PDB file of C-alpha atoms in Angstrom:
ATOM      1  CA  UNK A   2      -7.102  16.781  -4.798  1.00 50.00           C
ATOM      2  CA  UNK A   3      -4.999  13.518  -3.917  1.00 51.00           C
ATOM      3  CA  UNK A   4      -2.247  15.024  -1.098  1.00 57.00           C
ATOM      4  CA  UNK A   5      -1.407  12.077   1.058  1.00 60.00           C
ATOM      5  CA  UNK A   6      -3.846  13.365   3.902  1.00 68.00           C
ATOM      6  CA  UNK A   7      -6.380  12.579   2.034  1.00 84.00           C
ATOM      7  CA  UNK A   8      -8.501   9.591   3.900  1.00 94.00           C
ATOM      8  CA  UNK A   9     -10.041   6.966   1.693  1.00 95.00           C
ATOM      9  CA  UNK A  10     -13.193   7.812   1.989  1.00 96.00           C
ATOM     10  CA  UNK A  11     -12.385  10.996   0.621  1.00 96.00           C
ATOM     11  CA  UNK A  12     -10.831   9.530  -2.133  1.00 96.00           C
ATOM     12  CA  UNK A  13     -13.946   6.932  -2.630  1.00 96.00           C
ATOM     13  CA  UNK A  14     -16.279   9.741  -2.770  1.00 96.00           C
ATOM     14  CA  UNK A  15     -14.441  12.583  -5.114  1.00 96.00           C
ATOM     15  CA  UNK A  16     -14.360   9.264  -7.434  1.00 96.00           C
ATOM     16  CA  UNK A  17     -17.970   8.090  -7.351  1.00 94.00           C
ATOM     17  CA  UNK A  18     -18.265  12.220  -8.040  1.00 94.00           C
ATOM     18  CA  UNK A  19     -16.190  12.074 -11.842  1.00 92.00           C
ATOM     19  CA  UNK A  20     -12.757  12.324 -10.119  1.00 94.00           C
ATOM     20  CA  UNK A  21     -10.328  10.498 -12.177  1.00 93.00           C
ATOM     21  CA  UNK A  22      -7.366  11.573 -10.010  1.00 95.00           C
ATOM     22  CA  UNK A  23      -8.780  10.422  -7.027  1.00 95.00           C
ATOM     23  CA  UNK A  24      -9.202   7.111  -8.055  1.00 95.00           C
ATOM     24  CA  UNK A  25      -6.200   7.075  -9.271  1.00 95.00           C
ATOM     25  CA  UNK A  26      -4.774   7.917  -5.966  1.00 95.00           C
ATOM     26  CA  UNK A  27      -6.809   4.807  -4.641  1.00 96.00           C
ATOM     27  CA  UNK A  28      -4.821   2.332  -7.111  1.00 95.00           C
ATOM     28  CA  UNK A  29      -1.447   4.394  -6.108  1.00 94.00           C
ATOM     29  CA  UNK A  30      -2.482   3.261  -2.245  1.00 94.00           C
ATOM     30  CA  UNK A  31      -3.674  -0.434  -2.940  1.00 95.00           C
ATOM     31  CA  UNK A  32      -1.271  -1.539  -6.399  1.00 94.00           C
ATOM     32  CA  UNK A  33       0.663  -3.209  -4.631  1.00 91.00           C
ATOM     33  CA  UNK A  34      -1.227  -4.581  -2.398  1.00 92.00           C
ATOM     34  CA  UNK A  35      -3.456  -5.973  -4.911  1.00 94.00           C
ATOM     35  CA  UNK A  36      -0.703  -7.121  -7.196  1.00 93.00           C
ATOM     36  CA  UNK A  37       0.803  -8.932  -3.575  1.00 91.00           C
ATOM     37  CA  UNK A  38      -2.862 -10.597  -3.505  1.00 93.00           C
ATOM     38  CA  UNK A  39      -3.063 -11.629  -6.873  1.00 93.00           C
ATOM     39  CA  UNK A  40       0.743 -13.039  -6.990  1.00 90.00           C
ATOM     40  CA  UNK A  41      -0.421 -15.038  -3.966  1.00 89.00           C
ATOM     41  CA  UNK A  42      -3.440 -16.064  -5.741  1.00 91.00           C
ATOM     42  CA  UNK A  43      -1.714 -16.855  -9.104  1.00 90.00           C
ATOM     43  CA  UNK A  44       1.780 -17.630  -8.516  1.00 85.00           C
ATOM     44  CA  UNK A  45       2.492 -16.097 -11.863  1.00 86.00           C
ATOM     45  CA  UNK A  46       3.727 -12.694 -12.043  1.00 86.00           C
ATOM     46  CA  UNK A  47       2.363 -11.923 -15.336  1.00 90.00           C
ATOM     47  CA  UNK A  48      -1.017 -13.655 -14.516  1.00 92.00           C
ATOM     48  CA  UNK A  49      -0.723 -11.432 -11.286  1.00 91.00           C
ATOM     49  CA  UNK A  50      -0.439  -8.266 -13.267  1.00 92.00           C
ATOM     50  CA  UNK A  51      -3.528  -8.950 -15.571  1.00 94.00           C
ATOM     51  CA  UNK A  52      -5.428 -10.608 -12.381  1.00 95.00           C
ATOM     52  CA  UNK A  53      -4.451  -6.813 -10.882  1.00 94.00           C
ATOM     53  CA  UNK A  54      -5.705  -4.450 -13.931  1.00 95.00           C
ATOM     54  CA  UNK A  55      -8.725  -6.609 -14.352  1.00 95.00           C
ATOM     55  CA  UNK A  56      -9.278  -5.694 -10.271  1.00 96.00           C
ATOM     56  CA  UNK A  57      -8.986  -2.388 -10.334  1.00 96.00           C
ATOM     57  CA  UNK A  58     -10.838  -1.681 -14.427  1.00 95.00           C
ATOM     58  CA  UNK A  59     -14.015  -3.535 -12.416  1.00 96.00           C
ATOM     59  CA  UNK A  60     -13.346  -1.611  -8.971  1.00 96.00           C
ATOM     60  CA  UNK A  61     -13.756   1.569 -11.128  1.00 95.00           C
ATOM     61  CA  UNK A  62     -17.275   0.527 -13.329  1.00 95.00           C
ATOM     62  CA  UNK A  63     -18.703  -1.382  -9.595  1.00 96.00           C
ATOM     63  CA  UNK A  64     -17.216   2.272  -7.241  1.00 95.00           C
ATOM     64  CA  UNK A  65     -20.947   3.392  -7.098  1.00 94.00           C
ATOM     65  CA  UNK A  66     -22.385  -0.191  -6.108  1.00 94.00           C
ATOM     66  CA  UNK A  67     -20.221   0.488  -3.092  1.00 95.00           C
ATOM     67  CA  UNK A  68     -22.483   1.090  -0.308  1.00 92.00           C
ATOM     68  CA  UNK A  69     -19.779   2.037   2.568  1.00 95.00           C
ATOM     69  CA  UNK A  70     -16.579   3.960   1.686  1.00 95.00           C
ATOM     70  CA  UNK A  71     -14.699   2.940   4.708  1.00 94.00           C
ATOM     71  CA  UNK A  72     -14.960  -0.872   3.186  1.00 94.00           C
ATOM     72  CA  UNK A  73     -12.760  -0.164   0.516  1.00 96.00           C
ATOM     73  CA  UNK A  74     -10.168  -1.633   1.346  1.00 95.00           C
ATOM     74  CA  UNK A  75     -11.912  -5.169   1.631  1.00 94.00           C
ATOM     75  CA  UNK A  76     -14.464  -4.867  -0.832  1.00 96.00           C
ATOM     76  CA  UNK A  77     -11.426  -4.421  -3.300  1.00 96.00           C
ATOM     77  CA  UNK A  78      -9.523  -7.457  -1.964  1.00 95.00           C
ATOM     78  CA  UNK A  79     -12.661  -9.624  -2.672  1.00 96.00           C
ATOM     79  CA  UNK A  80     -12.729  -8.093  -6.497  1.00 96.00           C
ATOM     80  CA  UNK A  81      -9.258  -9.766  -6.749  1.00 96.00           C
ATOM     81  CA  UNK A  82     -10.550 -12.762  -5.336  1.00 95.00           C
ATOM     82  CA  UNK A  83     -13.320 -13.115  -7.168  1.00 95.00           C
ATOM     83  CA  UNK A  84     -12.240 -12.498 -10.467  1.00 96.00           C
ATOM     84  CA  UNK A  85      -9.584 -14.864  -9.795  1.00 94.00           C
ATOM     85  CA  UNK A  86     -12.072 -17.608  -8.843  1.00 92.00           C
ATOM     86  CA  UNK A  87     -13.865 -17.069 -12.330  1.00 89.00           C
ATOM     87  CA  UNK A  88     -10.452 -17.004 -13.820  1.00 82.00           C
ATOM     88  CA  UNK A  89     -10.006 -20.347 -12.402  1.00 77.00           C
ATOM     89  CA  UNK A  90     -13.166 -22.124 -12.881  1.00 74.00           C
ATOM     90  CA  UNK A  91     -12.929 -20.991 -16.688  1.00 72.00           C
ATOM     91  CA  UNK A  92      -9.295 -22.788 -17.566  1.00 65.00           C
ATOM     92  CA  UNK A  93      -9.654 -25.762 -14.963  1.00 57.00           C
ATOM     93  CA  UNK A  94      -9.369 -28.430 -17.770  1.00 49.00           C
ATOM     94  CA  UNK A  95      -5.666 -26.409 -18.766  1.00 45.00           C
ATOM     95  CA  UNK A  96      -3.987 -27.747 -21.933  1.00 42.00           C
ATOM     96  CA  UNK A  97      -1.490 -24.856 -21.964  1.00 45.00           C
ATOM     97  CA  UNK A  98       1.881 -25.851 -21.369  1.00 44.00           C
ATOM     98  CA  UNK A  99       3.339 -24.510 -17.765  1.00 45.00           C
ATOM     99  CA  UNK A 100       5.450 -21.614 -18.681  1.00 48.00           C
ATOM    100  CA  UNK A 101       8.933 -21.461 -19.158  1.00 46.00           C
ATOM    101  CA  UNK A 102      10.964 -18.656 -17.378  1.00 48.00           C
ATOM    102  CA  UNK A 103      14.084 -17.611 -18.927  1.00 49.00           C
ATOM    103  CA  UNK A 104      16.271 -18.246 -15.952  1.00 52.00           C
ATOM    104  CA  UNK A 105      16.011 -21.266 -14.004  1.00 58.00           C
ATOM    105  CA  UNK A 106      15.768 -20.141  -9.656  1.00 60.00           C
ATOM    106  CA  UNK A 107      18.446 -20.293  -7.505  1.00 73.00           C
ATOM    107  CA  UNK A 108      19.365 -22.844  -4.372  1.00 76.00           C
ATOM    108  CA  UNK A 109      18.090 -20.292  -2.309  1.00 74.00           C
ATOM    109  CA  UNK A 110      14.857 -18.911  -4.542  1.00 67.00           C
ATOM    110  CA  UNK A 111      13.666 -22.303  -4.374  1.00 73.00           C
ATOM    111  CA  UNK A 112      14.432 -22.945  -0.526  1.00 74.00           C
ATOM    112  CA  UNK A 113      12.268 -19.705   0.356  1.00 69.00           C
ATOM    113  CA  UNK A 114       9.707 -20.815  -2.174  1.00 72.00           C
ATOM    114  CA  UNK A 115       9.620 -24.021  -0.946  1.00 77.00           C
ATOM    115  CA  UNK A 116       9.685 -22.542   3.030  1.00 77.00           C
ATOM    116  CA  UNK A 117       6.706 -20.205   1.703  1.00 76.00           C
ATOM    117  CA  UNK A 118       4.349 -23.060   0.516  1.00 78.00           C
ATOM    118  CA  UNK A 119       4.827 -24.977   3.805  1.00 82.00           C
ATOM    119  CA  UNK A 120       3.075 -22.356   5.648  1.00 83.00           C
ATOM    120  CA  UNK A 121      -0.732 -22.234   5.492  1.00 87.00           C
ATOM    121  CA  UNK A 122      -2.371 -20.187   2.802  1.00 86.00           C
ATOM    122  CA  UNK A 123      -3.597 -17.130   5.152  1.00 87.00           C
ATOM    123  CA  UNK A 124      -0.482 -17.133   6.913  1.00 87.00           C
ATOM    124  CA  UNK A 125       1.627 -16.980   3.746  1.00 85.00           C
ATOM    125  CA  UNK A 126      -0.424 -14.155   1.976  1.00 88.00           C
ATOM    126  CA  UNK A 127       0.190 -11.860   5.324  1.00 89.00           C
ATOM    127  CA  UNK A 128       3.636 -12.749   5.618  1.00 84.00           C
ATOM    128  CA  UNK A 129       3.962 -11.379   1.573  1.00 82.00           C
ATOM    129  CA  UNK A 130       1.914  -8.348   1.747  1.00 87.00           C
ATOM    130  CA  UNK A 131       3.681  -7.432   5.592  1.00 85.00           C
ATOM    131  CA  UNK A 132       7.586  -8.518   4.595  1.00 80.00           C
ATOM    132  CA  UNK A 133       7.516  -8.230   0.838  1.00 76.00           C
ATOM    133  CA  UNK A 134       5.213  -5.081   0.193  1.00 79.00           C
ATOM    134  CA  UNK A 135       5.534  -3.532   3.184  1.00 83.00           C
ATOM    135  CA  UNK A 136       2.191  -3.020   4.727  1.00 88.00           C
ATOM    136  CA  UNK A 137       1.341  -2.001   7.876  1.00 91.00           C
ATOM    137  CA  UNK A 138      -0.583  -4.998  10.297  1.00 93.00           C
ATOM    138  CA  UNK A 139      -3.491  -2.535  10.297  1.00 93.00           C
ATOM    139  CA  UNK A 140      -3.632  -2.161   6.434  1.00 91.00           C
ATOM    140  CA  UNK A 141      -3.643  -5.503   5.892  1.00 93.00           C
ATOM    141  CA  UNK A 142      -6.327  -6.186   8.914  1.00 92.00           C
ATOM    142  CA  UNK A 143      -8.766  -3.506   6.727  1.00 91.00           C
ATOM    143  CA  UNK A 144      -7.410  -5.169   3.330  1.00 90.00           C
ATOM    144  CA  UNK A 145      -8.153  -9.170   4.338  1.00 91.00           C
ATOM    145  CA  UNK A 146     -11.191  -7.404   6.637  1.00 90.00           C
ATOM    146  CA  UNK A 147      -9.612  -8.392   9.860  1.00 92.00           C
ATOM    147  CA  UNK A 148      -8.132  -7.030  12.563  1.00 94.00           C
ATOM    148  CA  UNK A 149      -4.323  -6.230  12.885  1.00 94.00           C
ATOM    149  CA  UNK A 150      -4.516  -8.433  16.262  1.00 95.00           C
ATOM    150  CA  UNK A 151      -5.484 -11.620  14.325  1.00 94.00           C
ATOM    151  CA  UNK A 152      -2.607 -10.409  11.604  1.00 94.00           C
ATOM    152  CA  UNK A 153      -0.064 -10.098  14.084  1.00 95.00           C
ATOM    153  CA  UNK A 154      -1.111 -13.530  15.452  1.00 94.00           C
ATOM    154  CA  UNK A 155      -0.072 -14.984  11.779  1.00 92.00           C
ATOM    155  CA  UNK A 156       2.806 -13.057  11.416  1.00 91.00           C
ATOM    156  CA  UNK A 157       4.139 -14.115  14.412  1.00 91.00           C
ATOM    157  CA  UNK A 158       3.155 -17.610  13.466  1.00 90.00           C
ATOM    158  CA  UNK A 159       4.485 -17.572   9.940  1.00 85.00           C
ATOM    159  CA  UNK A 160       7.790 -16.213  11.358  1.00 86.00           C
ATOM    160  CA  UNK A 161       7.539 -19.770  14.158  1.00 86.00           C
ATOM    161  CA  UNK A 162       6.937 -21.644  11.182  1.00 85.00           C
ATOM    162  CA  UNK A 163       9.482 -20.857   9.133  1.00 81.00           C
ATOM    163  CA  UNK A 164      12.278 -21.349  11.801  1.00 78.00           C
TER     164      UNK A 164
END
C-alpha cells in the first residue's frame, strides 16, 4: 500500500481503515521530525526518544478523533507538544540528579550549543528540523502549521543571528 506516492491523506485514511502498514508509513515520514521536535522540546536525547514513541502510540489510539486528514502533519506536532507539557508539569519539583553523559562535549559542541540557545525558541526548532533533519520549508510550514514563507523568514533570521 505505502509506495512513496502515496499522499498523506491516503495514508491517514487506509489507517483509520485497520491498515497497520500505512501508519507505519506515516511514522517512517514524520520520525524524525517528531524526534527533531521532541529533542528541541527536551534537550535530552533519550527523553526525546520516549517523548517520540509516546507521540506516535497516542497518534495511533486518537487517528479516528482526527477530523481532517490533510492536518496531520500539525495535529501530530501538537501530540508532541502536549504530551511534553504534561510531562513537564508532572516532574516540575525534579529531585533527580541531571544526567551524566559518558563523554564530556567538545570546544566546538558547546560553541554551537551555546550559538543554538541564543537564538529564539521558534527560530531554533526550524533551524534543527531544516539543517539537522533535513526538511523541506514547506514540511515544516504544514508540521509547525505555518506557512513555508514565515519559515523561510526564520531561517533566514536564525542564519543572521548566528553570524
Amino acid at each position: 500500500m505505502a509506495d512513496h506516492a502515496t499522499t498523506v491523506v491516503e495514508l491517514v485514511h487506509a489507517a483509520r481503515r485497520g491498515d497497520t502498514t500505512a501508519f507505519g508509513e506515516l511514522v517512517d515520514r514524520f520520525r524524525d521530525m517528531v524526534y527533531g521536535l521532541a529533542y528541541h522540546l527536551t534537550g535530552d536525547f533519550e527523553d526525546a526518544v520516549d517523548l517520540a514513541q509516546d507521540a506516535f502510540v497516542r497518534a495511533y489510539e486518537r487517528l479516528p478523533q482526527l477530523r481532517d486528514a490533510t492536518r496531520f502533519p500539525g495535529w501530530l506536532r501538537q501530540i508532541v507538544t502536549n504530551l511534553h507539557r504534561t510531562s513537564a508539569r508532572r516532574s516540575r519539583p525534579s529531585v533527580e540528579p541531571p544526567r551524566q553523559h559518558d563523554s564530556a562535549p567538545g570546544e566546538i559542541q558547546l560553541a554551537v550549543r551555546e550559538a543554538l540557545q541564543g537564538l529564539r525558541e521558534p527560530d531554533r526548532l526550524v533551524l534543527t528540523l531544516h539543517y539537522i533533519n533535513g526538511y523541506s520549508q514547506a514540511e515544516i510550514g504544514d508540521f509547525l502549521d505555518t506557512s513555508a514563507d514565515v519559515v523561510k523568514t526564520r531561517l533566514a533570521r536564525a542564519r543572521a543571528r548566528l553570524r
